[in-house]
CSV table of C-alpha atoms and ligand atoms in Angstrom, one decimal:
chain,number,residue,atom,x,y,z
A,134,MET,CA,-12.2,-77.3,-18.2
A,135,THR,CA,-10.8,-80.5,-16.7
A,136,PRO,CA,-9.9,-80.3,-12.9
A,137,SER,CA,-6.3,-81.2,-12.3
A,138,ASP,CA,-5.5,-83.6,-9.5
A,139,VAL,CA,-2.7,-81.2,-8.6
A,140,LYS,CA,-3.5,-78.3,-6.4
A,141,ALA,CA,-1.4,-75.1,-6.0
A,142,THR,CA,-0.8,-74.0,-2.4
A,143,LEU,CA,-0.3,-70.3,-1.7
A,144,SER,CA,1.5,-69.6,1.6
A,145,PHE,CA,2.7,-66.3,3.1
A,146,SER,CA,6.0,-65.7,4.9
A,147,ASP,CA,4.2,-63.5,7.5
A,148,GLY,CA,2.2,-66.5,8.8
A,149,SER,CA,-1.1,-65.5,7.1
A,150,PRO,CA,-3.2,-68.6,6.5
A,151,SER,CA,-2.2,-70.4,3.3
A,152,MET,CA,-4.7,-71.2,0.6
A,153,ASP,CA,-5.2,-74.2,-1.7
A,154,LEU,CA,-5.9,-73.1,-5.3
A,155,PRO,CA,-7.6,-75.6,-7.7
A,156,MET,CA,-5.8,-76.1,-11.1
A,157,PHE,CA,-7.4,-77.0,-14.4
A,158,LYS,CA,-5.9,-78.7,-17.5
A,159,GLY,CA,-6.6,-77.8,-21.1
A,160,SER,CA,-6.6,-80.4,-23.9
A,161,ILE,CA,-3.1,-79.1,-24.9
A,162,GLY,CA,-1.0,-76.2,-23.5
A,163,PRO,CA,-0.3,-74.9,-20.0
A,164,ASP,CA,-2.5,-75.7,-17.0
A,165,VAL,CA,-4.1,-72.8,-15.1
A,166,ILE,CA,-4.3,-71.9,-11.5
A,167,ASP,CA,-7.8,-70.9,-10.6
A,168,ILE,CA,-7.5,-67.7,-8.5
A,169,ARG,CA,-11.1,-66.6,-8.7
A,170,LYS,CA,-11.6,-67.0,-4.9
A,171,LEU,CA,-8.2,-65.4,-4.0
A,172,TYR,CA,-9.4,-61.9,-3.2
A,173,ALA,CA,-12.4,-63.1,-1.3
A,174,GLN,CA,-10.2,-65.4,0.8
A,175,THR,CA,-7.0,-63.4,1.2
A,176,GLY,CA,-8.0,-59.7,0.5
A,177,LYS,CA,-5.1,-59.7,-2.1
A,178,PHE,CA,-5.0,-59.3,-5.9
A,179,THR,CA,-2.6,-60.9,-8.3
A,180,TYR,CA,-0.5,-58.4,-10.3
A,181,ASP,CA,0.1,-59.0,-14.0
A,182,PRO,CA,0.1,-55.8,-16.2
A,183,GLY,CA,0.3,-56.9,-19.9
A,184,PHE,CA,-1.1,-60.3,-18.8
A,185,LEU,CA,2.1,-62.2,-19.4
A,186,SER,CA,1.0,-65.0,-17.1
A,187,THR,CA,-2.7,-64.6,-17.1
A,188,ALA,CA,-5.4,-66.7,-18.9
A,189,SER,CA,-8.4,-64.4,-19.4
A,190,CYS,CA,-10.8,-67.1,-20.5
A,191,GLN,CA,-11.2,-70.6,-21.6
A,192,SER,CA,-11.5,-71.2,-25.4
A,193,THR,CA,-11.7,-73.9,-28.0
A,194,ILE,CA,-11.0,-71.7,-31.0
A,195,THR,CA,-7.2,-71.1,-31.6
A,196,TYR,CA,-4.2,-72.6,-30.0
A,197,ILE,CA,-0.6,-71.2,-30.2
A,198,ASP,CA,2.5,-73.0,-29.1
A,199,GLY,CA,5.1,-70.2,-29.0
A,200,ASP,CA,8.1,-72.5,-28.5
A,201,LYS,CA,7.2,-74.9,-31.3
A,202,GLY,CA,6.0,-72.1,-33.6
A,203,GLU,CA,2.6,-73.8,-33.9
A,204,LEU,CA,-0.7,-72.2,-34.7
A,205,LEU,CA,-4.0,-74.3,-34.8
A,206,TYR,CA,-7.5,-73.1,-35.8
A,207,ARG,CA,-9.9,-75.5,-34.1
A,208,GLY,CA,-7.0,-78.0,-34.1
A,209,TYR,CA,-6.0,-77.7,-37.8
A,210,PRO,CA,-2.4,-76.5,-38.4
A,211,ILE,CA,-2.4,-73.1,-40.2
A,212,GLU,CA,-0.1,-74.6,-42.8
A,213,GLN,CA,-2.7,-77.1,-43.9
A,214,LEU,CA,-5.6,-74.6,-43.9
A,215,ALA,CA,-3.5,-72.1,-45.9
A,216,THR,CA,-2.8,-74.8,-48.5
A,217,ASN,CA,-6.0,-76.8,-48.6
A,218,CYS,CA,-8.8,-74.3,-47.8
A,219,ASP,CA,-10.0,-70.9,-48.6
A,220,PHE,CA,-10.9,-68.0,-46.3
A,221,LEU,CA,-14.6,-68.7,-46.2
A,222,ASP,CA,-13.9,-72.3,-45.2
A,223,THR,CA,-11.7,-70.9,-42.5
A,224,CYS,CA,-14.5,-68.5,-41.4
A,225,TYR,CA,-16.9,-71.4,-41.2
A,226,LEU,CA,-14.4,-73.4,-39.2
A,227,LEU,CA,-13.7,-70.6,-36.7
A,228,LEU,CA,-17.5,-69.8,-36.3
A,229,TYR,CA,-18.9,-73.4,-36.1
A,230,GLY,CA,-15.9,-75.5,-35.0
A,231,GLU,CA,-15.8,-77.8,-38.1
A,232,LEU,CA,-14.7,-77.5,-41.7
A,233,PRO,CA,-17.8,-77.4,-44.0
A,234,ASN,CA,-18.9,-80.3,-46.2
A,235,VAL,CA,-19.9,-79.5,-49.8
A,236,GLN,CA,-23.5,-78.5,-49.0
A,237,GLN,CA,-22.5,-76.4,-45.9
A,238,GLN,CA,-19.7,-74.7,-48.0
A,239,ALA,CA,-22.2,-73.8,-50.7
A,240,ASP,CA,-24.8,-72.5,-48.2
A,241,PHE,CA,-22.3,-70.5,-46.2
A,242,LYS,CA,-20.8,-68.9,-49.4
A,243,LYS,CA,-24.3,-68.0,-50.6
A,244,LEU,CA,-25.3,-66.5,-47.2
A,245,VAL,CA,-22.1,-64.4,-47.0
A,246,THR,CA,-22.3,-63.3,-50.6
A,247,THR,CA,-25.9,-62.1,-50.2
A,248,HIS,CA,-24.9,-59.8,-47.3
A,249,THR,CA,-21.9,-58.0,-49.0
A,250,MET,CA,-23.8,-54.8,-49.8
A,251,VAL,CA,-24.0,-52.1,-47.1
A,252,ASN,CA,-26.9,-49.7,-46.5
A,253,GLU,CA,-26.7,-46.8,-49.1
A,254,GLN,CA,-26.6,-44.3,-46.2
A,255,MET,CA,-23.1,-45.7,-45.2
A,256,GLN,CA,-21.5,-43.7,-48.0
A,257,PHE,CA,-22.5,-40.4,-46.3
A,258,PHE,CA,-20.3,-41.3,-43.3
A,259,LEU,CA,-17.3,-41.4,-45.6
A,260,ARG,CA,-18.0,-37.9,-46.9
A,261,GLY,CA,-17.4,-36.5,-43.4
A,262,PHE,CA,-13.8,-37.6,-43.5
A,263,ARG,CA,-10.9,-35.8,-45.3
A,264,ARG,CA,-9.9,-37.7,-48.5
A,265,ASP,CA,-6.5,-38.2,-46.9
A,266,ALA,CA,-7.9,-39.6,-43.6
A,267,HIS,CA,-6.0,-42.8,-42.5
A,268,PRO,CA,-8.1,-45.8,-43.6
A,269,MET,CA,-8.1,-47.1,-40.0
A,270,ALA,CA,-9.7,-43.9,-38.8
A,271,VAL,CA,-12.4,-44.4,-41.4
A,272,MET,CA,-12.8,-48.1,-40.6
A,273,THR,CA,-13.2,-47.4,-36.9
A,274,GLY,CA,-16.0,-45.1,-37.7
A,275,LEU,CA,-17.7,-47.2,-40.4
A,276,VAL,CA,-17.7,-50.4,-38.3
A,277,GLY,CA,-19.2,-48.7,-35.3
A,278,ALA,CA,-21.7,-47.0,-37.6
A,279,LEU,CA,-23.0,-50.4,-38.7
A,280,SER,CA,-24.7,-50.7,-35.3
A,281,ALA,CA,-27.0,-47.8,-36.4
A,282,PHE,CA,-28.4,-49.9,-39.2
A,283,TYR,CA,-28.9,-53.5,-38.1
A,284,HIS,CA,-31.3,-53.3,-35.1
A,285,ASP,CA,-32.4,-56.8,-35.8
A,286,SER,CA,-29.0,-58.2,-34.9
A,287,THR,CA,-27.7,-56.0,-32.0
A,288,ASP,CA,-29.0,-58.1,-29.1
A,289,ILE,CA,-25.8,-59.9,-28.3
A,290,ASN,CA,-27.7,-62.3,-25.9
A,291,ASN,CA,-29.8,-63.6,-28.7
A,292,PRO,CA,-28.0,-66.4,-30.5
A,293,LYS,CA,-29.9,-65.7,-33.8
A,294,HIS,CA,-28.8,-62.0,-33.6
A,295,ARG,CA,-25.2,-63.1,-32.9
A,296,GLU,CA,-25.2,-65.4,-35.9
A,297,ILE,CA,-26.6,-62.8,-38.4
A,298,ALA,CA,-24.3,-60.1,-37.0
A,299,ALA,CA,-21.3,-62.5,-37.6
A,300,ILE,CA,-22.4,-63.0,-41.2
A,301,ARG,CA,-23.0,-59.3,-41.8
A,302,LEU,CA,-19.6,-58.3,-40.4
A,303,ILE,CA,-17.7,-61.0,-42.4
A,304,ALA,CA,-19.6,-60.1,-45.5
A,305,LYS,CA,-19.4,-56.3,-45.2
A,306,MET,CA,-15.8,-55.7,-44.1
A,307,PRO,CA,-14.4,-56.2,-47.7
A,308,THR,CA,-17.0,-53.7,-49.0
A,309,LEU,CA,-16.2,-51.1,-46.3
A,310,VAL,CA,-12.4,-51.5,-46.8
A,311,ALA,CA,-12.8,-51.1,-50.5
A,312,MET,CA,-15.0,-48.0,-50.0
A,313,ALA,CA,-12.4,-46.5,-47.6
A,314,TYR,CA,-9.8,-47.1,-50.3
A,315,LYS,CA,-11.9,-45.7,-53.2
A,316,TYR,CA,-12.8,-42.6,-51.1
A,317,GLY,CA,-9.1,-41.9,-50.5
A,318,ILE,CA,-8.2,-42.0,-54.2
A,319,GLY,CA,-11.3,-40.2,-55.4
A,320,GLN,CA,-12.7,-43.0,-57.4
A,321,PRO,CA,-16.4,-44.2,-57.4
A,322,TYR,CA,-17.3,-47.1,-55.1
A,323,MET,CA,-17.7,-50.5,-56.8
A,324,TYR,CA,-20.7,-52.6,-55.7
A,325,PRO,CA,-20.1,-56.2,-54.8
A,326,LYS,CA,-20.5,-58.8,-57.6
A,327,ASN,CA,-22.2,-61.9,-56.4
A,328,SER,CA,-20.8,-64.1,-59.1
A,329,LEU,CA,-17.3,-63.7,-57.8
A,330,SER,CA,-15.6,-65.5,-54.8
A,331,TYR,CA,-15.2,-63.6,-51.6
A,332,SER,CA,-11.6,-62.6,-52.3
A,333,ALA,CA,-12.0,-62.0,-56.1
A,334,ASN,CA,-15.0,-59.8,-55.2
A,335,PHE,CA,-12.8,-57.8,-52.8
A,336,MET,CA,-10.1,-57.4,-55.5
A,337,ARG,CA,-12.7,-56.2,-57.9
A,338,MET,CA,-14.2,-53.7,-55.4
A,339,MET,CA,-10.7,-52.4,-54.8
A,340,PHE,CA,-9.2,-52.2,-58.3
A,341,ALA,CA,-12.1,-52.1,-60.8
A,342,THR,CA,-13.7,-48.9,-62.1
A,343,PRO,CA,-17.2,-48.6,-63.8
A,344,CYS,CA,-15.4,-47.8,-67.0
A,345,GLU,CA,-14.3,-51.3,-68.0
A,346,GLU,CA,-14.6,-55.0,-67.2
A,347,TYR,CA,-12.3,-56.3,-64.5
A,348,GLU,CA,-10.7,-59.7,-64.8
A,349,PRO,CA,-9.4,-60.9,-61.4
A,350,ASN,CA,-5.8,-62.3,-61.4
A,351,ASP,CA,-6.0,-65.7,-59.9
A,352,VAL,CA,-2.5,-65.6,-58.4
A,353,LEU,CA,-3.3,-62.3,-56.6
A,354,VAL,CA,-6.7,-63.5,-55.5
A,355,ARG,CA,-5.2,-66.6,-54.0
A,356,ALA,CA,-2.5,-64.4,-52.3
A,357,ILE,CA,-5.0,-62.1,-50.7
A,358,ASP,CA,-7.2,-65.1,-49.7
A,359,ARG,CA,-4.1,-66.6,-48.0
A,360,ILE,CA,-3.4,-63.3,-46.3
A,361,PHE,CA,-7.0,-63.4,-44.9
A,362,ILE,CA,-6.5,-67.0,-43.7
A,363,LEU,CA,-3.2,-66.2,-41.9
A,364,HIS,CA,-4.7,-63.2,-40.1
A,365,ALA,CA,-8.1,-64.7,-39.2
A,366,ASP,CA,-7.6,-65.4,-35.5
A,367,HIS,CA,-4.8,-65.6,-33.0
A,368,GLU,CA,-6.0,-66.5,-29.5
A,369,GLN,CA,-6.3,-63.7,-26.9
A,370,ASN,CA,-4.2,-61.0,-28.6
A,371,ALA,CA,-4.7,-57.3,-27.7
A,372,SER,CA,-7.5,-56.6,-30.1
A,373,THR,CA,-9.3,-59.9,-29.4
A,374,SER,CA,-9.1,-59.2,-25.7
A,375,THR,CA,-10.4,-55.7,-26.4
A,376,VAL,CA,-13.4,-57.2,-28.2
A,377,ARG,CA,-14.1,-59.6,-25.4
A,378,LEU,CA,-13.8,-57.0,-22.7
A,379,CYS,CA,-16.0,-54.5,-24.7
A,380,GLY,CA,-18.6,-57.2,-25.5
A,381,SER,CA,-18.7,-58.3,-21.9
A,382,SER,CA,-20.7,-55.2,-21.1
A,383,GLY,CA,-23.5,-56.5,-23.4
A,384,THR,CA,-22.9,-53.9,-26.0
A,385,ASN,CA,-23.8,-54.8,-29.6
A,386,PRO,CA,-21.4,-56.8,-31.7
A,387,PHE,CA,-20.7,-54.0,-34.2
A,388,ALA,CA,-19.6,-51.7,-31.4
A,389,ALA,CA,-17.4,-54.4,-29.9
A,390,ILE,CA,-15.7,-55.2,-33.3
A,391,ALA,CA,-15.2,-51.4,-33.8
A,392,ALA,CA,-13.2,-51.5,-30.5
A,393,GLY,CA,-11.1,-54.3,-31.9
A,394,VAL,CA,-10.4,-52.2,-35.1
A,395,ALA,CA,-9.3,-49.3,-32.9
A,396,CYS,CA,-6.9,-51.5,-30.9
A,397,LEU,CA,-5.5,-53.3,-33.9
A,398,TRP,CA,-4.4,-49.9,-35.4
A,399,GLY,CA,-1.5,-49.6,-33.0
A,400,PRO,CA,2.1,-50.2,-34.4
A,401,ALA,CA,2.9,-52.7,-31.7
A,402,HIS,CA,-0.1,-54.8,-33.0
A,403,GLY,CA,-1.8,-54.8,-36.4
A,404,GLY,CA,-0.2,-51.5,-37.4
A,405,ALA,CA,3.2,-53.3,-37.5
A,406,ASN,CA,2.8,-54.4,-41.2
A,407,GLU,CA,2.5,-50.8,-42.3
A,408,ALA,CA,5.4,-49.9,-39.9
A,409,ALA,CA,7.5,-52.8,-41.2
A,410,LEU,CA,7.1,-51.7,-44.8
A,411,ASN,CA,7.9,-48.1,-44.0
A,412,MET,CA,11.0,-49.3,-42.2
A,413,LEU,CA,12.1,-51.3,-45.2
A,414,GLU,CA,11.5,-48.4,-47.5
A,415,GLU,CA,13.5,-46.1,-45.2
A,416,ILE,CA,16.5,-48.5,-45.1
A,417,GLN,CA,16.2,-48.7,-48.9
A,418,ARG,CA,16.3,-44.9,-49.2
A,419,ASN,CA,19.3,-44.7,-46.9
A,420,GLY,CA,21.5,-47.1,-48.9
A,421,GLY,CA,19.7,-50.5,-48.8
A,422,VAL,CA,21.5,-53.8,-47.9
A,423,GLU,CA,24.8,-52.0,-47.3
A,424,LYS,CA,23.2,-50.0,-44.6
A,425,ILE,CA,21.5,-52.8,-42.7
A,426,GLY,CA,24.4,-53.0,-40.2
A,427,GLU,CA,23.9,-49.4,-39.2
A,428,PHE,CA,20.2,-49.9,-38.8
A,429,ILE,CA,20.7,-52.9,-36.6
A,430,LYS,CA,23.1,-50.9,-34.5
A,431,GLN,CA,20.3,-48.3,-34.0
A,432,VAL,CA,17.8,-51.0,-33.0
A,433,LYS,CA,20.2,-52.3,-30.4
A,434,ASP,CA,20.7,-48.9,-28.9
A,435,LYS,CA,17.9,-48.6,-26.3
A,436,ASN,CA,18.0,-44.8,-26.5
A,437,SER,CA,17.2,-44.8,-30.2
A,438,ASN,CA,13.7,-46.3,-29.5
A,439,VAL,CA,14.0,-47.9,-32.9
A,440,LYS,CA,12.5,-51.4,-33.2
A,441,LEU,CA,12.8,-53.9,-35.9
A,442,MET,CA,9.2,-53.8,-37.0
A,443,GLY,CA,7.7,-57.1,-38.0
A,444,PHE,CA,10.0,-58.9,-35.5
A,445,GLY,CA,9.3,-60.2,-32.1
A,446,HIS,CA,6.1,-61.6,-30.5
A,447,ARG,CA,4.7,-62.0,-27.1
A,448,VAL,CA,3.9,-65.6,-27.6
A,449,TYR,CA,6.1,-66.9,-30.5
A,450,LYS,CA,9.6,-67.5,-29.1
A,451,ASN,CA,10.3,-69.4,-32.3
A,452,TYR,CA,9.5,-68.6,-35.9
A,453,ASP,CA,5.9,-67.3,-36.5
A,454,PRO,CA,4.5,-70.1,-38.8
A,455,ARG,CA,2.5,-67.4,-40.6
A,456,ALA,CA,5.7,-65.5,-41.5
A,457,LYS,CA,7.1,-68.6,-43.2
A,458,LEU,CA,3.8,-68.9,-45.2
A,459,MET,CA,3.8,-65.2,-46.0
A,460,ARG,CA,7.4,-65.4,-47.3
A,461,GLU,CA,6.3,-68.3,-49.6
A,462,THR,CA,3.5,-66.2,-50.8
A,463,CYS,CA,5.9,-63.4,-51.5
A,464,HIS,CA,8.0,-65.6,-53.7
A,465,GLU,CA,4.8,-66.8,-55.6
A,466,VAL,CA,3.3,-63.3,-56.1
A,467,LEU,CA,6.6,-61.5,-57.0
A,468,GLY,CA,7.5,-64.4,-59.4
A,469,ALA,CA,4.1,-64.3,-61.0
A,470,LEU,CA,4.4,-60.5,-61.4
A,471,GLY,CA,7.9,-60.7,-62.8
A,472,LEU,CA,9.1,-58.8,-59.7
A,473,GLY,CA,11.4,-61.6,-58.5
A,474,ASN,CA,14.2,-59.1,-58.1
A,475,ASP,CA,12.0,-56.7,-56.0
A,476,PRO,CA,14.7,-54.8,-54.1
A,477,LEU,CA,12.5,-54.5,-51.0
A,478,PHE,CA,12.0,-58.3,-50.9
A,479,LYS,CA,15.7,-58.9,-51.2
A,480,LEU,CA,16.3,-56.3,-48.5
A,481,ALA,CA,13.8,-58.0,-46.2
A,482,MET,CA,15.4,-61.4,-46.7
A,483,ALA,CA,18.9,-59.9,-46.1
A,484,LEU,CA,17.6,-58.2,-42.9
A,485,GLU,CA,16.0,-61.4,-41.7
A,486,LYS,CA,19.2,-63.4,-42.3
A,487,ILE,CA,21.4,-60.8,-40.5
A,488,ALA,CA,18.9,-60.5,-37.6
A,489,LEU,CA,18.6,-64.3,-37.1
A,490,GLU,CA,22.4,-64.6,-36.8
A,491,ASP,CA,22.8,-61.6,-34.5
A,492,GLU,CA,23.1,-62.4,-30.8
A,493,TYR,CA,20.9,-59.5,-29.8
A,494,PHE,CA,17.9,-61.0,-31.6
A,495,VAL,CA,18.8,-64.6,-30.8
A,496,ALA,CA,19.1,-63.9,-27.1
A,497,ARG,CA,15.7,-62.2,-27.1
A,498,LYS,CA,14.1,-64.9,-29.3
A,499,LEU,CA,13.1,-62.3,-31.8
A,500,TYR,CA,11.9,-63.8,-35.1
A,501,PRO,CA,10.0,-62.4,-38.0
A,502,ASN,CA,6.2,-62.3,-37.3
A,503,VAL,CA,3.3,-62.3,-39.6
A,504,ASP,CA,3.8,-58.6,-40.3
A,505,PHE,CA,7.3,-58.8,-41.6
A,506,TYR,CA,6.5,-60.1,-45.1
A,507,SER,CA,2.8,-59.3,-45.4
A,508,GLY,CA,3.5,-55.7,-46.4
A,509,ILE,CA,5.7,-56.8,-49.3
A,510,VAL,CA,3.0,-59.1,-50.7
A,511,GLN,CA,0.3,-56.4,-50.2
A,512,ARG,CA,2.4,-53.8,-51.9
A,513,ALA,CA,3.0,-56.2,-54.9
A,514,ILE,CA,-0.8,-56.8,-55.1
A,515,GLY,CA,-1.2,-53.1,-55.4
A,516,ILE,CA,-2.6,-52.3,-51.9
A,517,PRO,CA,-1.3,-49.0,-50.5
A,518,VAL,CA,0.7,-49.2,-47.3
A,519,SER,CA,-1.9,-47.1,-45.4
A,520,LEU,CA,-4.5,-49.8,-46.1
A,521,PHE,CA,-2.4,-52.8,-44.7
A,522,THR,CA,-3.9,-52.7,-41.2
A,523,ALA,CA,-7.4,-52.3,-42.6
A,524,ILE,CA,-6.8,-55.6,-44.5
A,525,PHE,CA,-5.7,-57.1,-41.3
A,526,ALA,CA,-8.9,-55.9,-39.6
A,527,LEU,CA,-11.0,-57.4,-42.5
A,528,ALA,CA,-9.4,-60.8,-41.9
A,529,ARG,CA,-9.4,-60.7,-38.1
A,530,THR,CA,-13.1,-59.8,-38.0
A,531,VAL,CA,-14.1,-63.5,-38.1
A,532,GLY,CA,-11.7,-64.3,-35.2
A,533,TRP,CA,-13.1,-61.4,-33.2
A,534,ILE,CA,-16.7,-62.3,-33.7
A,535,ALA,CA,-16.0,-66.1,-33.1
A,536,GLN,CA,-14.3,-65.2,-29.8
A,537,LEU,CA,-17.0,-62.8,-28.8
A,538,ASN,CA,-19.7,-65.3,-29.5
A,539,GLU,CA,-17.8,-68.0,-27.6
A,540,MET,CA,-17.6,-65.7,-24.6
A,541,ILE,CA,-21.3,-64.6,-24.7
A,542,GLY,CA,-22.3,-68.2,-25.2
A,543,ASP,CA,-20.4,-69.2,-22.0
A,544,PRO,CA,-22.9,-69.3,-19.1
A,545,GLU,CA,-20.1,-68.4,-16.7
A,546,TYR,CA,-19.1,-65.2,-18.4
A,547,LYS,CA,-19.3,-61.9,-16.4
A,548,ILE,CA,-18.5,-58.3,-17.3
A,549,GLY,CA,-14.7,-57.9,-17.3
A,550,ARG,CA,-13.6,-55.6,-14.5
A,551,PRO,CA,-9.8,-55.9,-13.5
A,552,ARG,CA,-8.6,-54.3,-10.2
A,553,GLN,CA,-5.3,-52.5,-9.6
A,554,LEU,CA,-2.4,-51.9,-7.2
A,555,TYR,CA,-3.0,-48.4,-6.0
A,556,HIS,CA,-0.1,-46.3,-4.9
A,557,GLY,CA,-1.5,-42.8,-5.3
A,558,SER,CA,-2.3,-40.3,-2.5
A,559,PRO,CA,-4.1,-41.7,0.6
A,560,ARG,CA,-7.3,-39.9,1.6
A,561,ARG,CA,-6.8,-36.1,2.1
A,562,ASP,CA,-9.2,-33.1,2.5
A,563,VAL,CA,-9.7,-30.3,0.0
A,564,LYS,CA,-8.2,-27.0,1.4
A,565,PRO,CA,-9.7,-23.6,0.5
A,566,ILE,CA,-7.9,-22.2,-2.5
A,567,SER,CA,-6.3,-19.5,-0.3
A,568,GLN,CA,-4.5,-22.2,1.5
A,569,ARG,CA,-3.2,-24.2,-1.6
B,678,SDX,C1,0.9,-58.8,-34.0
B,678,SDX,O1,-0.5,-61.0,-29.8
B,678,SDX,C2,-0.7,-61.4,-31.0
B,678,SDX,O2,-0.9,-62.5,-31.3
B,678,SDX,C3,-0.5,-60.3,-32.1
B,678,SDX,C4,-0.5,-60.8,-33.6
B,678,SDX,C5,-1.9,-61.3,-33.9
B,678,SDX,O3,-2.0,-62.1,-34.9
B,678,SDX,O4,-2.9,-60.8,-33.3
B,678,SDX,O5,0.4,-61.9,-33.8
B,678,SDX,C6,-0.2,-59.7,-34.5
B,678,SDX,O6,0.7,-57.8,-33.4
B,678,SDX,C7,2.3,-59.3,-34.3
B,678,SDX,C8,3.4,-58.3,-33.6
B,678,SDX,C9,3.6,-57.1,-34.5
B,678,SDX,N1,4.3,-56.1,-33.8
B,678,SDX,C10,5.6,-55.8,-34.2
B,678,SDX,O7,6.2,-56.4,-35.2
B,678,SDX,C11,6.2,-54.6,-33.6
B,678,SDX,C12,7.6,-54.9,-33.2
B,678,SDX,N2,7.6,-55.9,-32.1
B,678,SDX,C13,7.7,-55.4,-30.7
B,678,SDX,O8,6.9,-54.2,-30.5
B,678,SDX,C14,7.4,-56.6,-29.7
B,678,SDX,O9,8.2,-57.6,-30.2
B,678,SDX,C15,6.0,-57.0,-29.4
B,678,SDX,C16,5.1,-55.9,-29.0
B,678,SDX,C17,5.4,-57.7,-30.6
B,678,SDX,C18,6.1,-58.0,-28.3
B,678,SDX,O10,6.6,-57.4,-27.2
B,678,SDX,P1,6.8,-58.1,-25.7
B,678,SDX,O11,6.4,-59.5,-25.7
B,678,SDX,O12,6.2,-57.2,-24.7
B,678,SDX,O13,8.4,-58.1,-25.6
B,678,SDX,P2,9.2,-56.9,-25.0
B,678,SDX,O14,8.8,-55.6,-25.6
B,678,SDX,O15,9.2,-57.1,-23.5
B,678,SDX,O16,10.6,-57.3,-25.6
B,678,SDX,C19,11.5,-58.2,-25.0
B,678,SDX,C20,12.9,-57.7,-25.4
B,678,SDX,C21,13.1,-56.2,-25.1
B,678,SDX,O17,14.5,-56.0,-24.9
B,678,SDX,P3,15.2,-56.0,-23.4
B,678,SDX,O18,14.5,-54.8,-22.7
B,678,SDX,O19,14.9,-57.3,-22.8
B,678,SDX,O20,16.6,-55.7,-23.6
B,678,SDX,O21,13.0,-57.7,-26.8
B,678,SDX,C22,13.2,-56.4,-27.4
B,678,SDX,C23,12.7,-55.5,-26.3
B,678,SDX,O22,13.4,-54.2,-26.4
B,678,SDX,N3,12.4,-56.4,-28.6
B,678,SDX,C24,12.8,-55.8,-29.7
B,678,SDX,C25,11.7,-56.0,-30.6
B,678,SDX,N4,10.7,-56.7,-30.0
B,678,SDX,C26,11.1,-56.9,-28.7
B,678,SDX,N5,13.9,-55.2,-30.1
B,678,SDX,C27,14.0,-54.8,-31.3
B,678,SDX,N6,13.0,-54.9,-32.3
B,678,SDX,C28,11.8,-55.6,-31.9
B,678,SDX,N7,10.8,-55.7,-32.8
């Protein structure tokens, strides 16, 4: 952090003593006002539920400029990474801060590949679930359960443990997601195949059966790899903040990542891709493009509680750069599969066009986010809607673990413990029940 030569002065209209607050500058993006001594010196808290104006940490991993619609992983624009790199390159970049050279790329790929199997006992956790359990319920359980197996990588304060836990989590998430899928459809699990790339291996574990050879489709493998890249990290979003807060107690990395999985499940966050596709299918069922006007009317009616899922973002007040890339991938995949006239894709583009011209959305700076098109691509790839958020969790695991390790590696970090504005009952005494 670079101290700013500008100070913030806090003064009170009741004549209480004013206070100078130091400010710090980042390399890019907003400066911060350091309020760490505020309570000690004034006996007052700041108030910011939802953290709209609060920086919870300092980080060098991901930068978002919501007004420009810019997303950088370690300084590299997401557009360049999605076009020139694969997901494992992106994992290496997020974990270690630089893109790998040829040797580093080969070593990292080998390291991840040789950790893709899970302990054979893991399959017995799945048996406890109903076959129709939501995959995110299964994933929340399975990821937490990993902490029961890897005692040689659960001491989060040991850098070696942190590194091997990161590799294990990145390597095993595809295996666990595929197992959750196979369990739900009653098919046998497919073991990882080390001769395949990370994303081709995932596609094979998902769609192959022991009965015949599986030939990965390069277009679909590239599409799922791009989906992973686009979802890999995103600054201090709700699930990443959950992982940081959970990890700040010193719990093991698997438990902290399981907390992130649980948070991501929500429809306002990672669950939005599933909700967005369900929304498109419902509009399609109720008349398709002709009925978009009626649906938009519902969305504008506050009492309807209907939101345009896949639209809006806390930070992006311009187009989410990931949505643009996802729309491109839609074109590529649907074209390659001869689904160029996919009615849902056409409906999505019509809905986007209408929304972007409608004052209600323009005034609120509501643009498509990463979740608006990702469901259409995943559906075209053959991934069931209920698995969309599990795919998101698979991709985001590297971001969660990179952010967690950055926090734990920061000598200044403390256990997170926010305060509150209390306006409940002042102290009162318990009366005997006869007097209540
Ligand atoms: C992700 O944080 C991240 O980085 C998350 C993420 C990541 O990579 O980790 O990018 C992934 O979670 C993307 C967002 C996916 N969620 C959705 O698509 C669900 C639909 N979107 C909304 O729930 C909402 O836009 C949020 C939750 C994403 C953001 O909400 P904010 O910032 O709290 O904004 P808000 O709810 O205060 O909305 C401001 C106004 C309100 O209207 P007014 O009360 O001012 O009249 O915009 C309206 C809202 O009603 N609004 C919407 C809307 N989103 C906001 N109206 C209709 N449809 C929407 N989608």
